[in-house]
PDB file of C-alpha atoms in Angstrom:
ATOM      1  CA  UNK A  10       0.000   0.001   0.000  1.00  0.00           C
ATOM      2  CA  UNK A  11       2.972   2.357   0.325  1.00  0.00           C
ATOM      3  CA  UNK A  12       3.022   2.790  -3.470  1.00  0.00           C
ATOM      4  CA  UNK A  13      -0.549   4.088  -3.717  1.00  0.00           C
ATOM      5  CA  UNK A  14      -1.030   7.827  -3.373  1.00  0.00           C
ATOM      6  CA  UNK A  15      -4.272   9.759  -3.309  1.00  0.00           C
ATOM      7  CA  UNK A  16      -3.986  13.143  -4.933  1.00  0.00           C
ATOM      8  CA  UNK A  17      -6.426  15.923  -5.816  1.00  0.00           C
ATOM      9  CA  UNK A  18      -5.896  17.856  -9.012  1.00  0.00           C
ATOM     10  CA  UNK A  19      -7.272  21.123 -10.296  1.00  0.00           C
ATOM     11  CA  UNK A  20      -6.712  21.009 -14.008  1.00  0.00           C
ATOM     12  CA  UNK A  21      -8.804  23.779 -15.524  1.00  0.00           C
ATOM     13  CA  UNK A  22      -8.901  23.909 -19.330  1.00  0.00           C
ATOM     14  CA  UNK A  23      -8.224  20.534 -21.022  1.00  0.00           C
ATOM     15  CA  UNK A  24      -8.145  18.869 -24.403  1.00  0.00           C
ATOM     16  CA  UNK A  25     -10.036  15.594 -24.104  1.00  0.00           C
ATOM     17  CA  UNK A  26     -10.437  12.605 -26.402  1.00  0.00           C
ATOM     18  CA  UNK A  27     -12.084   9.189 -26.265  1.00  0.00           C
ATOM     19  CA  UNK A  28      -9.449   6.625 -27.248  1.00  0.00           C
ATOM     20  CA  UNK A  29     -10.837   3.298 -28.455  1.00  0.00           C
ATOM     21  CA  UNK A  30      -8.282   0.507 -28.662  1.00  0.00           C
ATOM     22  CA  UNK A  31      -5.310  -0.950 -26.808  1.00  0.00           C
ATOM     23  CA  UNK A  32      -3.487   1.129 -24.219  1.00  0.00           C
ATOM     24  CA  UNK A  33      -0.276   0.680 -26.236  1.00  0.00           C
ATOM     25  CA  UNK A  34      -1.804   2.750 -29.075  1.00  0.00           C
ATOM     26  CA  UNK A  35      -2.700   5.780 -26.956  1.00  0.00           C
ATOM     27  CA  UNK A  36       0.419   7.564 -28.216  1.00  0.00           C
ATOM     28  CA  UNK A  37      -1.249   8.256 -31.575  1.00  0.00           C
ATOM     29  CA  UNK A  38      -4.276   9.779 -29.876  1.00  0.00           C
ATOM     30  CA  UNK A  39      -2.080  11.926 -27.622  1.00  0.00           C
ATOM     31  CA  UNK A  40      -0.155  13.197 -30.685  1.00  0.00           C
ATOM     32  CA  UNK A  41      -3.462  14.142 -32.328  1.00  0.00           C
ATOM     33  CA  UNK A  42      -4.535  15.952 -29.159  1.00  0.00           C
ATOM     34  CA  UNK A  43      -1.258  17.878 -28.988  1.00  0.00           C
ATOM     35  CA  UNK A  44      -1.643  18.955 -32.632  1.00  0.00           C
ATOM     36  CA  UNK A  45      -5.240  20.019 -31.942  1.00  0.00           C
ATOM     37  CA  UNK A  46      -4.103  22.145 -28.997  1.00  0.00           C
ATOM     38  CA  UNK A  47      -1.228  23.750 -30.928  1.00  0.00           C
ATOM     39  CA  UNK A  48      -3.526  24.638 -33.852  1.00  0.00           C
ATOM     40  CA  UNK A  49      -5.663  26.574 -31.379  1.00  0.00           C
ATOM     41  CA  UNK A  50      -2.795  28.431 -29.736  1.00  0.00           C
ATOM     42  CA  UNK A  51      -2.780  26.324 -26.565  1.00  0.00           C
ATOM     43  CA  UNK A  52       0.224  24.922 -24.723  1.00  0.00           C
ATOM     44  CA  UNK A  53       0.369  21.830 -22.544  1.00  0.00           C
ATOM     45  CA  UNK A  54       0.219  22.587 -18.842  1.00  0.00           C
ATOM     46  CA  UNK A  55       0.663  19.816 -16.300  1.00  0.00           C
ATOM     47  CA  UNK A  56       0.379  16.056 -16.479  1.00  0.00           C
ATOM     48  CA  UNK A  57      -2.091  14.176 -18.645  1.00  0.00           C
ATOM     49  CA  UNK A  58      -4.407  11.665 -17.079  1.00  0.00           C
ATOM     50  CA  UNK A  59      -6.656   8.853 -18.170  1.00  0.00           C
ATOM     51  CA  UNK A  60     -10.127   7.700 -17.185  1.00  0.00           C
ATOM     52  CA  UNK A  61     -10.656   4.014 -17.864  1.00  0.00           C
ATOM     53  CA  UNK A  62     -14.191   3.223 -19.016  1.00  0.00           C
ATOM     54  CA  UNK A  63     -13.623  -0.453 -19.818  1.00  0.00           C
ATOM     55  CA  UNK A  64     -12.418  -3.380 -17.742  1.00  0.00           C
ATOM     56  CA  UNK A  65      -9.432  -4.952 -19.559  1.00  0.00           C
ATOM     57  CA  UNK A  66     -10.290  -8.288 -17.923  1.00  0.00           C
ATOM     58  CA  UNK A  67     -13.647  -8.339 -19.743  1.00  0.00           C
ATOM     59  CA  UNK A  68     -13.163  -6.275 -22.905  1.00  0.00           C
ATOM     60  CA  UNK A  69     -10.865  -7.195 -25.818  1.00  0.00           C
ATOM     61  CA  UNK A  70      -7.984  -4.733 -26.345  1.00  0.00           C
ATOM     62  CA  UNK A  71      -9.381  -3.354 -29.619  1.00  0.00           C
ATOM     63  CA  UNK A  72     -12.602  -2.310 -27.821  1.00  0.00           C
ATOM     64  CA  UNK A  73     -11.126  -0.727 -24.690  1.00  0.00           C
ATOM     65  CA  UNK A  74     -12.397   2.810 -24.084  1.00  0.00           C
ATOM     66  CA  UNK A  75     -10.249   5.390 -22.301  1.00  0.00           C
ATOM     67  CA  UNK A  76     -10.795   9.114 -21.900  1.00  0.00           C
ATOM     68  CA  UNK A  77      -7.489  10.944 -22.345  1.00  0.00           C
ATOM     69  CA  UNK A  78      -7.156  14.455 -20.885  1.00  0.00           C
ATOM     70  CA  UNK A  79      -4.330  16.940 -21.451  1.00  0.00           C
ATOM     71  CA  UNK A  80      -4.384  20.132 -19.350  1.00  0.00           C
ATOM     72  CA  UNK A  81      -3.691  23.189 -21.511  1.00  0.00           C
ATOM     73  CA  UNK A  82      -3.511  26.962 -21.232  1.00  0.00           C
ATOM     74  CA  UNK A  83      -3.601  29.851 -23.648  1.00  0.00           C
ATOM     75  CA  UNK A  84      -0.203  31.084 -24.905  1.00  0.00           C
TER      76      UNK A  84
END
């Protein structure tokens, strides 16, 4: 239990995307999100986080659903 940490975050403005597929392929979605933010004059601000909507023990990898969130701010 020493490795688990509870933390509150206040993220503010974010770019968000629903990623469907294996966790290993999230990099492509994150690249698309970064490009989206840059096109709109936003910069990354803080750590990204993920919200897991599917249980990987019950859902095949190609159908996993994960919400990806990147905190951003205006330049």
